[in-house]
mmCIF file with all atom_site columns, C-alpha atoms in Angstrom:
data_model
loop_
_atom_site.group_PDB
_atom_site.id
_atom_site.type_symbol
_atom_site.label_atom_id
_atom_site.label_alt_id
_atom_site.label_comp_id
_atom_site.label_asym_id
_atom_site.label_entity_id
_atom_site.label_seq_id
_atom_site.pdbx_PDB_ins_code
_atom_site.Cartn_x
_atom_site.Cartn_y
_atom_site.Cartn_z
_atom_site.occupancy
_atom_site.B_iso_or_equiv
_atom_site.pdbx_formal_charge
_atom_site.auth_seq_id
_atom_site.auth_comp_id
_atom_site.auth_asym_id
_atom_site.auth_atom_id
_atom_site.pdbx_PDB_model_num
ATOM 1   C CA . UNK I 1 1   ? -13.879 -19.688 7.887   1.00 43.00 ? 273 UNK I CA 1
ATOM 2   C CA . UNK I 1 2   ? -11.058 -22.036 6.368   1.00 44.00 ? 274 UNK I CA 1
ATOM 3   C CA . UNK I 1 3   ? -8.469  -23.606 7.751   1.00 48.00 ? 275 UNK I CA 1
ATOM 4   C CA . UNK I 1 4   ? -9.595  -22.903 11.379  1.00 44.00 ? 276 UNK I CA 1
ATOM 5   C CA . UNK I 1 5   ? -9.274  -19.104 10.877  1.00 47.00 ? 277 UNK I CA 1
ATOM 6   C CA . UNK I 1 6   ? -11.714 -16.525 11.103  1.00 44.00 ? 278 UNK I CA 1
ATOM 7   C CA . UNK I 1 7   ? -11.675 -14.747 7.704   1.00 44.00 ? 279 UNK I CA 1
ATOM 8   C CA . UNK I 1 8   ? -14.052 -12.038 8.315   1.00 44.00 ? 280 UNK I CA 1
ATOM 9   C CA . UNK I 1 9   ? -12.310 -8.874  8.281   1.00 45.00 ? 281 UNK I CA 1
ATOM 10  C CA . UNK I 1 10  ? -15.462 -7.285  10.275  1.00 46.00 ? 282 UNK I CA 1
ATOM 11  C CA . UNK I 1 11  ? -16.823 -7.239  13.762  1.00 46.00 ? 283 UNK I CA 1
ATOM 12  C CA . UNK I 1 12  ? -18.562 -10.190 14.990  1.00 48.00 ? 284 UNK I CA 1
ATOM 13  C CA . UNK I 1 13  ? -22.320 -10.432 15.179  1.00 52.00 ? 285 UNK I CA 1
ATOM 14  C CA . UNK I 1 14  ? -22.761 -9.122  18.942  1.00 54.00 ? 286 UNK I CA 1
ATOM 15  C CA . UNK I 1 15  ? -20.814 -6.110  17.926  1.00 52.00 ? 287 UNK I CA 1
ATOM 16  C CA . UNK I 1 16  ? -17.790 -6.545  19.137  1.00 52.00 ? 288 UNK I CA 1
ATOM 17  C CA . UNK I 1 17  ? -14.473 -6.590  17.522  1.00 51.00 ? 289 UNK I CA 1
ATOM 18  C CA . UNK I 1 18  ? -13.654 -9.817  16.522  1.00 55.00 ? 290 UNK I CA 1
ATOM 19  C CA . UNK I 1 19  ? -10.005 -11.269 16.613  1.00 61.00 ? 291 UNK I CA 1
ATOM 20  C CA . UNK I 1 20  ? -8.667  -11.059 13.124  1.00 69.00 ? 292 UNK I CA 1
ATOM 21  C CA . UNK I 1 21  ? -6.016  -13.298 12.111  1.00 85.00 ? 293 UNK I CA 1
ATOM 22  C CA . UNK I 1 22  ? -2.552  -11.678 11.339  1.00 92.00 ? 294 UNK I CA 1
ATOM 23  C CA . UNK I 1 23  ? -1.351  -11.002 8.061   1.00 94.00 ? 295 UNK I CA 1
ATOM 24  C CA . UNK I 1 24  ? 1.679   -13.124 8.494   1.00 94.00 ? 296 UNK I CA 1
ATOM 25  C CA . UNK I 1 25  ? -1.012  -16.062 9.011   1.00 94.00 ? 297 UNK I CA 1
ATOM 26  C CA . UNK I 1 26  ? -2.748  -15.475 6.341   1.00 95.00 ? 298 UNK I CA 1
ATOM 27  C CA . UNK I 1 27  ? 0.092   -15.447 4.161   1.00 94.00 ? 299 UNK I CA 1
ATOM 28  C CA . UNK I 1 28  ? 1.055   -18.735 5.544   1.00 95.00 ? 300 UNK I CA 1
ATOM 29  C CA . UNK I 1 29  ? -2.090  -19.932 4.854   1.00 95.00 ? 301 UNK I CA 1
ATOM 30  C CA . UNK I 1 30  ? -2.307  -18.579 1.485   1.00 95.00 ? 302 UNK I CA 1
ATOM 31  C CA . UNK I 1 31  ? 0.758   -20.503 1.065   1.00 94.00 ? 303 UNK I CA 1
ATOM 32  C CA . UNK I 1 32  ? -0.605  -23.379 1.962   1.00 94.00 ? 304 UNK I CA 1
ATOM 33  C CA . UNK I 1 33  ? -3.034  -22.698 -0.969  1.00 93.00 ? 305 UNK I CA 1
ATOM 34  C CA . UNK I 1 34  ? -5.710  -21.415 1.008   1.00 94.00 ? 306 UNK I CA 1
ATOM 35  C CA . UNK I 1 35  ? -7.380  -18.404 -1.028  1.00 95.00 ? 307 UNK I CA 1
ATOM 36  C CA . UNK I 1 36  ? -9.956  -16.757 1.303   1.00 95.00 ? 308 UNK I CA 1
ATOM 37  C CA . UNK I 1 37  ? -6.726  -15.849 3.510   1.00 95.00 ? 309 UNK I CA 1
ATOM 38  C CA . UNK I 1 38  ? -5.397  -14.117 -0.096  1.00 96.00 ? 310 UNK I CA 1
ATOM 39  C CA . UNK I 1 39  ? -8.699  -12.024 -0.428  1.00 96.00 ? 311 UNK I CA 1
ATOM 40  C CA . UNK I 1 40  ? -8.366  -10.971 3.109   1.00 95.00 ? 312 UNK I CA 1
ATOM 41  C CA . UNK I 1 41  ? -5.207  -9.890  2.466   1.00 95.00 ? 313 UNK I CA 1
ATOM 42  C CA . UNK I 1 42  ? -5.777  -7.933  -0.302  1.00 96.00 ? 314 UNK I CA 1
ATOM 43  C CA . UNK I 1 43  ? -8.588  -5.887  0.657   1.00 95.00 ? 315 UNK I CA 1
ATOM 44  C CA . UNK I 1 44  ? -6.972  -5.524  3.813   1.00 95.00 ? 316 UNK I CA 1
ATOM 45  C CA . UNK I 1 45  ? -3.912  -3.627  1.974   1.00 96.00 ? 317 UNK I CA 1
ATOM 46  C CA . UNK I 1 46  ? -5.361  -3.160  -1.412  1.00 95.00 ? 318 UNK I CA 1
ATOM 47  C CA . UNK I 1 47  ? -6.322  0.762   -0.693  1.00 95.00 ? 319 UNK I CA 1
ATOM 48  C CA . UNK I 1 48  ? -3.730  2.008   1.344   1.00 95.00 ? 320 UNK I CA 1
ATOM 49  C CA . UNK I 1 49  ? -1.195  0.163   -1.574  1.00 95.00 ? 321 UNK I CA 1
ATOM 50  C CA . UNK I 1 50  ? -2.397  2.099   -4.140  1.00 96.00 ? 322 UNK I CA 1
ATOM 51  C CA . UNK I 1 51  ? -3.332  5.145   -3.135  1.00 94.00 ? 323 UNK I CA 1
ATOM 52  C CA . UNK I 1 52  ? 0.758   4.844   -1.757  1.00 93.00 ? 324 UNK I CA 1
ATOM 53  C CA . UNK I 1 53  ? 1.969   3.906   -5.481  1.00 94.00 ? 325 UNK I CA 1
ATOM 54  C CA . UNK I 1 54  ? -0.537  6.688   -6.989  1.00 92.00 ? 326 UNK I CA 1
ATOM 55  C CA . UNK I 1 55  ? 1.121   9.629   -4.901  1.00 90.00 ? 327 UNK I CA 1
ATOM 56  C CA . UNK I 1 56  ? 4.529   8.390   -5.193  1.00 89.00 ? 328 UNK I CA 1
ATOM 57  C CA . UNK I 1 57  ? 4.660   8.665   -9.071  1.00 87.00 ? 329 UNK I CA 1
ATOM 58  C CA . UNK I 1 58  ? 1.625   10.741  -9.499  1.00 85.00 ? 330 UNK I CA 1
ATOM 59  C CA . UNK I 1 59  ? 0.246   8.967   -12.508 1.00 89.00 ? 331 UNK I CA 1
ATOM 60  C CA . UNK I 1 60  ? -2.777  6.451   -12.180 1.00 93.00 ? 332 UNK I CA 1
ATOM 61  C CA . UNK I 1 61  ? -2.159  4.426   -15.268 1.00 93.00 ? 333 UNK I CA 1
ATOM 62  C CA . UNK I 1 62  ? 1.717   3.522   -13.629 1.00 93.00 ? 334 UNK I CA 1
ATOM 63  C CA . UNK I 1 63  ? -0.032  3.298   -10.263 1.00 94.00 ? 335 UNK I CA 1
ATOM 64  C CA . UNK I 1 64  ? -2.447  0.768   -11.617 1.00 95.00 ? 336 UNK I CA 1
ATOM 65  C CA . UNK I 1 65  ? 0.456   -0.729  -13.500 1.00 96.00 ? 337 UNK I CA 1
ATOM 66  C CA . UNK I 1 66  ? 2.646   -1.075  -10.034 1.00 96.00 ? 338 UNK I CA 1
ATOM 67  C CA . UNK I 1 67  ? 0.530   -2.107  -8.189  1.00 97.00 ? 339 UNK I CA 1
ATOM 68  C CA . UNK I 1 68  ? -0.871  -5.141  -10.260 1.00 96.00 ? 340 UNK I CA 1
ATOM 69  C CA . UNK I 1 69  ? 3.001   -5.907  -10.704 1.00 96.00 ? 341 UNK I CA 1
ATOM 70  C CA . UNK I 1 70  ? 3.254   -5.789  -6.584  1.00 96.00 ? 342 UNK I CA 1
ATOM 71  C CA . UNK I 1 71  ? 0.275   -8.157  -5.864  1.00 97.00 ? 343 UNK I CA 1
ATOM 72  C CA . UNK I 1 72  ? 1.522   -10.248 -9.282  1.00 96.00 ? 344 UNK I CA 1
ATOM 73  C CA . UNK I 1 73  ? 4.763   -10.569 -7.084  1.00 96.00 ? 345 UNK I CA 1
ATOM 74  C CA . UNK I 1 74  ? 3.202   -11.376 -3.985  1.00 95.00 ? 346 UNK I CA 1
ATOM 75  C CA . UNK I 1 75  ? 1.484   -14.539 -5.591  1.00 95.00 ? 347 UNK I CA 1
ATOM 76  C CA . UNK I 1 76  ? 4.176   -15.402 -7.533  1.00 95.00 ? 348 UNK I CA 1
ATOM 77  C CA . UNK I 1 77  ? 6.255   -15.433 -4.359  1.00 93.00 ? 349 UNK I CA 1
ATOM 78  C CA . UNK I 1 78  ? 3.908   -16.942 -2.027  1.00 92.00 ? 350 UNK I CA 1
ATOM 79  C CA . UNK I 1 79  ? 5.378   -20.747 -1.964  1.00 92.00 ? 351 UNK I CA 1
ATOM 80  C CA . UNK I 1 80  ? 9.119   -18.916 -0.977  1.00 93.00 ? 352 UNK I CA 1
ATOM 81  C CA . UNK I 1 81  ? 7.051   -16.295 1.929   1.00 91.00 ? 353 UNK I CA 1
ATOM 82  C CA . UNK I 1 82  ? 8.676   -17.163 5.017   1.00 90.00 ? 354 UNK I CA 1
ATOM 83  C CA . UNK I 1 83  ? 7.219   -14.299 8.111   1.00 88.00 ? 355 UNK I CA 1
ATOM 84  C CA . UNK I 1 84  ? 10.493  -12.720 9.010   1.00 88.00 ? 356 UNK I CA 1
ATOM 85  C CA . UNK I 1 85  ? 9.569   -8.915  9.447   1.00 86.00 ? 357 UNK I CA 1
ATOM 86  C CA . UNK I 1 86  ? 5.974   -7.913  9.009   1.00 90.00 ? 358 UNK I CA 1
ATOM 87  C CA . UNK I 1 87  ? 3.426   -8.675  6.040   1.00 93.00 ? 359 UNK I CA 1
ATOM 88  C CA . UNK I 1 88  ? 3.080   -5.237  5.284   1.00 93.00 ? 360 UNK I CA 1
ATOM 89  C CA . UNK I 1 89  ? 7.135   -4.596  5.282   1.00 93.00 ? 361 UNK I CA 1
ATOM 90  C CA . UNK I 1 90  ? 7.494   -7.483  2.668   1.00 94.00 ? 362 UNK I CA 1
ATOM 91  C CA . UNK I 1 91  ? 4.882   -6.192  0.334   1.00 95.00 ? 363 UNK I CA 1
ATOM 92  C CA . UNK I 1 92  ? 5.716   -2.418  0.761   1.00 95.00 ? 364 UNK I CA 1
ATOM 93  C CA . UNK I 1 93  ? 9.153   -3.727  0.103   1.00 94.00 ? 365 UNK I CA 1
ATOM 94  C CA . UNK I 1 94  ? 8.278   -5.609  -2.833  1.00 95.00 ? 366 UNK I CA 1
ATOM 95  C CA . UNK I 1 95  ? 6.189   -2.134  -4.265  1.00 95.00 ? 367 UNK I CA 1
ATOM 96  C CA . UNK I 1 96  ? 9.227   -0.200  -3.696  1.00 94.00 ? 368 UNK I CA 1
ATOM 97  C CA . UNK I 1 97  ? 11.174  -2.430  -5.805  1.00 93.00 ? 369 UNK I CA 1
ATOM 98  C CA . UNK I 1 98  ? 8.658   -2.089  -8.510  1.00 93.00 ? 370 UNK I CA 1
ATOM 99  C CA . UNK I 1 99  ? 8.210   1.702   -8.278  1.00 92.00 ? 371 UNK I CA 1
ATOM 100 C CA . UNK I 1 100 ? 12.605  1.966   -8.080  1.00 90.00 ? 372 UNK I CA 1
ATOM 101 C CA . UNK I 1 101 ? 12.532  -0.288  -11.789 1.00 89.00 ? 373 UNK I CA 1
ATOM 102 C CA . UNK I 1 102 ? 10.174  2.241   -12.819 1.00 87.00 ? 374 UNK I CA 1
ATOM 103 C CA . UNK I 1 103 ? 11.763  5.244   -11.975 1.00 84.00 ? 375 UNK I CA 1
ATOM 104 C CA . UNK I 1 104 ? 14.800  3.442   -13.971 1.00 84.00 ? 376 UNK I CA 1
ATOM 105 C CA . UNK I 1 105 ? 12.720  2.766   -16.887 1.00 82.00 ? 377 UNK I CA 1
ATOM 106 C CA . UNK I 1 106 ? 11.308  6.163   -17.938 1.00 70.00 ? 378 UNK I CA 1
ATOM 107 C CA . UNK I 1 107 ? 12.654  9.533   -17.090 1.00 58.00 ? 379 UNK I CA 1
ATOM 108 C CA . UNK I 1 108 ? 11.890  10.606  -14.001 1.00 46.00 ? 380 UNK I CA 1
ATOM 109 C CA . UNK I 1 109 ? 9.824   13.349  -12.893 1.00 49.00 ? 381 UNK I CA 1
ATOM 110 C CA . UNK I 1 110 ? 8.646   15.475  -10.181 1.00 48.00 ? 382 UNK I CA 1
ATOM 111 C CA . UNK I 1 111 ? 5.410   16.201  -10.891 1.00 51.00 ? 383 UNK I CA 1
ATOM 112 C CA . UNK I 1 112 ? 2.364   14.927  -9.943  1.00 53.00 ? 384 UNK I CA 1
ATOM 113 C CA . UNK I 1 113 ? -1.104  14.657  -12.271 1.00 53.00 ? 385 UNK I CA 1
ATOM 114 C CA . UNK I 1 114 ? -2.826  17.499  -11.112 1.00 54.00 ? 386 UNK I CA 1
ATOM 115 C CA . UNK I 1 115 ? -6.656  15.617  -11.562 1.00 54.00 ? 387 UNK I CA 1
ATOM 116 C CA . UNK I 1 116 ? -4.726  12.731  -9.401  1.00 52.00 ? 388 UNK I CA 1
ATOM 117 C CA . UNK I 1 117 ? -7.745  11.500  -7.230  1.00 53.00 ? 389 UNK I CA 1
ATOM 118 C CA . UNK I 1 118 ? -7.398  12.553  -3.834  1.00 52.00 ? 390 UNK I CA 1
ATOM 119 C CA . UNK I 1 119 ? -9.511  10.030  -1.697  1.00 53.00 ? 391 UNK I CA 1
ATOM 120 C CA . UNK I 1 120 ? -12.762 11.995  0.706   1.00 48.00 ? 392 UNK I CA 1
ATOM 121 C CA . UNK I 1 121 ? -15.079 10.097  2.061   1.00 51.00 ? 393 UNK I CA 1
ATOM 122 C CA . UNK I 1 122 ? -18.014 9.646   -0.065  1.00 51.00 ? 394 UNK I CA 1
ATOM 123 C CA . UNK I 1 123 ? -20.788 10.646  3.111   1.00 52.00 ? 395 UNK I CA 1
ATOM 124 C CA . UNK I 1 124 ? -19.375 14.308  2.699   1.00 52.00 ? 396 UNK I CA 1
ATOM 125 C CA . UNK I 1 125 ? -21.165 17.922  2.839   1.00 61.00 ? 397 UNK I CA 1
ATOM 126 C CA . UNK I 1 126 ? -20.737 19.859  -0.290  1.00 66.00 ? 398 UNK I CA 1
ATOM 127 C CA . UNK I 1 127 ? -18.601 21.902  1.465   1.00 67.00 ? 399 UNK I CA 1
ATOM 128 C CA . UNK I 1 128 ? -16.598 19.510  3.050   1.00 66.00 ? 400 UNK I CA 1
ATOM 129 C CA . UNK I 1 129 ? -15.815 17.736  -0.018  1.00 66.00 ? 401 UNK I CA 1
ATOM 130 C CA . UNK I 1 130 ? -14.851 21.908  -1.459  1.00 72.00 ? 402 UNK I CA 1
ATOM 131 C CA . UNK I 1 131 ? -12.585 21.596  1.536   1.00 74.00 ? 403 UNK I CA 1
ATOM 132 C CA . UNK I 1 132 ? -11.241 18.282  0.746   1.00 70.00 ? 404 UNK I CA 1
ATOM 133 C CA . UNK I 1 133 ? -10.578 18.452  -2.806  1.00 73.00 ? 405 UNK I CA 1
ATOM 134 C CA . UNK I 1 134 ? -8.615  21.716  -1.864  1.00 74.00 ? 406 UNK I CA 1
ATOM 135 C CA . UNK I 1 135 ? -6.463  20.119  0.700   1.00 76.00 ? 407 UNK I CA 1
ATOM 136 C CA . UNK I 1 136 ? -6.069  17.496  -1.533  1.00 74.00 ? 408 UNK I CA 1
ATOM 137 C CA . UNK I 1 137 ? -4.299  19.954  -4.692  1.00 79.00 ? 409 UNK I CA 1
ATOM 138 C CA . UNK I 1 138 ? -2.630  21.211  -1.628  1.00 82.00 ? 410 UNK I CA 1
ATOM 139 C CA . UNK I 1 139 ? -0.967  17.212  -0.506  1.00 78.00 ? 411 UNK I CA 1
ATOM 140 C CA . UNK I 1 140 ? -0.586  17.354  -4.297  1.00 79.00 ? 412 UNK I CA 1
ATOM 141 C CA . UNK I 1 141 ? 1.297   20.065  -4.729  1.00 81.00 ? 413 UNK I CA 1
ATOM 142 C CA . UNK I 1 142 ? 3.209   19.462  -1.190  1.00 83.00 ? 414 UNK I CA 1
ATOM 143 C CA . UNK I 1 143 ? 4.454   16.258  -2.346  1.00 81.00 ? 415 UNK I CA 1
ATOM 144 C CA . UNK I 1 144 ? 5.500   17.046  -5.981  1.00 80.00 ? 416 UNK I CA 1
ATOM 145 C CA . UNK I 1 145 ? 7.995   19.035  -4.541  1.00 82.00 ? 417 UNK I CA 1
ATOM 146 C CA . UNK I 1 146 ? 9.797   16.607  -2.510  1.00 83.00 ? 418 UNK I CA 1
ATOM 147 C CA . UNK I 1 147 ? 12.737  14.399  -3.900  1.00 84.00 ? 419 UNK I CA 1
ATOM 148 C CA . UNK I 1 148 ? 10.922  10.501  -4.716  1.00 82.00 ? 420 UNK I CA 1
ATOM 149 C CA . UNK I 1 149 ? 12.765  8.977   -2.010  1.00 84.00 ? 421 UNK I CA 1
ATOM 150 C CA . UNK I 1 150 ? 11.079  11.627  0.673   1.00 83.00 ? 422 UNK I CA 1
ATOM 151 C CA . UNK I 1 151 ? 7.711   11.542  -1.058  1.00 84.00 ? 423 UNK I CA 1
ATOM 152 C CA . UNK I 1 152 ? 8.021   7.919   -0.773  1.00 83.00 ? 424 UNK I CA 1
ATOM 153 C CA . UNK I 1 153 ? 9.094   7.479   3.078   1.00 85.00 ? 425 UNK I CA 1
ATOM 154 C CA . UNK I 1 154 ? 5.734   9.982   4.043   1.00 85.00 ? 426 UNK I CA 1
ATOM 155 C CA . UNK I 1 155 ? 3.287   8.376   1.915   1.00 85.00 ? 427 UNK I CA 1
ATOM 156 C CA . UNK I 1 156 ? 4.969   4.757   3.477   1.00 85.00 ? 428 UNK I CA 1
ATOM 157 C CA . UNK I 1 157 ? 4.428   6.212   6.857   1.00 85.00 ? 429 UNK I CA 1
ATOM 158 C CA . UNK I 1 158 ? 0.731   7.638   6.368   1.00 83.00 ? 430 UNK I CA 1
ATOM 159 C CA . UNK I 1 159 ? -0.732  5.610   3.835   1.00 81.00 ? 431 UNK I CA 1
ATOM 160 C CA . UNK I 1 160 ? 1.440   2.261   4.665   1.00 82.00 ? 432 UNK I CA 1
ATOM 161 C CA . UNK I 1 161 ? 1.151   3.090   8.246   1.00 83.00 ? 433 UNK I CA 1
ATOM 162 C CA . UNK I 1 162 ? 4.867   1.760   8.711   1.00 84.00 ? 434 UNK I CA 1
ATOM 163 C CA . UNK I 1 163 ? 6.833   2.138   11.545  1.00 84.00 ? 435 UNK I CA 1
ATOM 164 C CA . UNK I 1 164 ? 10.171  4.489   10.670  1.00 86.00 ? 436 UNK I CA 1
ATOM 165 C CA . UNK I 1 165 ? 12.620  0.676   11.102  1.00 87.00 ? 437 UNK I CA 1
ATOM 166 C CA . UNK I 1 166 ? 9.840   -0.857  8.366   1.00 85.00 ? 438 UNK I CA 1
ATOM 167 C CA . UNK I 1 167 ? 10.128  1.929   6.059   1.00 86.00 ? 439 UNK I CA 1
ATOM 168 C CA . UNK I 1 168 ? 14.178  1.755   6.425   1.00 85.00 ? 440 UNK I CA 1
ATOM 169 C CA . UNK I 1 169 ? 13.966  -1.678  6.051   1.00 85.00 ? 441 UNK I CA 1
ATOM 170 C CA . UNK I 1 170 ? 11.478  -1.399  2.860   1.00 84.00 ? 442 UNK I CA 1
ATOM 171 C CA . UNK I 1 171 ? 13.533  1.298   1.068   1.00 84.00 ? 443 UNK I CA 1
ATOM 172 C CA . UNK I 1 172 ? 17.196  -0.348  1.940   1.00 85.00 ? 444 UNK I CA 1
ATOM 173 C CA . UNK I 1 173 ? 18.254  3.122   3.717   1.00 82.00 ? 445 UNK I CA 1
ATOM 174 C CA . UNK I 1 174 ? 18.953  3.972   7.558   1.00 82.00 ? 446 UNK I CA 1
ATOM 175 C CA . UNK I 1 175 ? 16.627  4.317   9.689   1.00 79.00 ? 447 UNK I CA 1
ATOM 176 C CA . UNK I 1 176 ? 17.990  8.024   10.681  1.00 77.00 ? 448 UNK I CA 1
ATOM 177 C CA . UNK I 1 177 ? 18.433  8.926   6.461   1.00 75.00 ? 449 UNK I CA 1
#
C-alpha cells in the first residue's frame, strides 16, 4: 500500500475481490513519483500490450522493440499525464504512434512470422494445446491478410479490450471507418 491506495492487483485475503484502484489513479500517482502504482500498471497492461504490438507487425524483435519504446514513452511522459480519456486509450495511443513511425521506417509488409508465439494457457491437455497452436497459425494467417490499419483496430479491440470510440480515438480515424 502507498499513498493510501491498495496496490495489490489480487483478491483480498477473505476471497473476495478487492477494489483496485483505477489506472488513471495510478498514473496520477505515478506522477506524483510513486512507483508501486507504475508496476501495477505495467503488469496490469504489460501482456495484452505486447501480444497487441506482436500481431500487428508480426515480428517479435520489433514487438519487443515497440513496446519498450511505448512504456519508455509512458515514463518519459508521466510529469505532462493529465486523465482526459482512459489510461488504456493514452497508452494504446501512444503504441500506435510507435508502431505508425515504424511502419514509416522500414518497408512495410503483410506478413506475419509464421513461429510468432501464439499465447495457450500453460495448464493445457496435449491435445488442447494441438488445438491451440492450430487455431493460433489459423489467427496468424487470418490477420496477415488484413490491411495494418484493420489488423490493428481487431487486435485493439480483443487484446486492448477497447471500446470502438477508444480505438477511433487511439488510431485518429472515425469511429464508423
Amino acid at each position: 500500500q502507498t499513498g493510501g491506495i491498495a496496490l495489490q492487483d489480487r483478491p483480498g485475503k477473505d476471497g473476495a475481490a478487492a477494489v483496485l484502484p483505477a489506472d488513471e489513479t495510478l498514473m496520477l500517482s505515478y506522477k506524483s513519483g510513486d512507483m508501486a502504482a507504475f508496476e501495477v500498471l505495467y503488469r496490469r497492461h504489460k501482456d495484452p500490450l505486447y501480444r497487441t504490438l506482436l500481431r500487428a507487425c508480426g515480428s517479435e524483435a520489433t514487438a519487443a522493440e515497440l513496446f519498450q519504446e511505448t512504456w519508455a514513452a509512458v515514463i518519459k511522459s508521466r510529469e505532462r499525464y493529465e486523465p482526459r480519456a482512459k489510461f488504456t486509450t493514452w497508452l494504446y495511443r501512444i503504441a500506435h504512434n510507435r508502431l505508425i513511425d515504424q511502419v514509416r521506417q522500414v518497408r512495410p509488409t503483410d506478413t506475419l512470422e509464421d513461429d510468432a508465439p501464439y499465447a495457450a494457457p500453460a495448464h493445457t491437455q496435449p491435445e488442447q494445446e494441438t488445438e491451440a497452436a492450430d487455431l493460433g497459425r489459423r489467427l496468424r494467417a487470418g490477420l496477415a491478410t488484413l490491411p495494418l490499419e484493420q489488423r490493428e483496430a481487431f487486435l485493439l479491440k480483443e487484446e486492448g479490450e477497447l471500446s470502438l470510440e477508444e480505438i477511433a480515438e487511439v488510431t485518429g480515424v472515425g469511429r464508423e471507418t
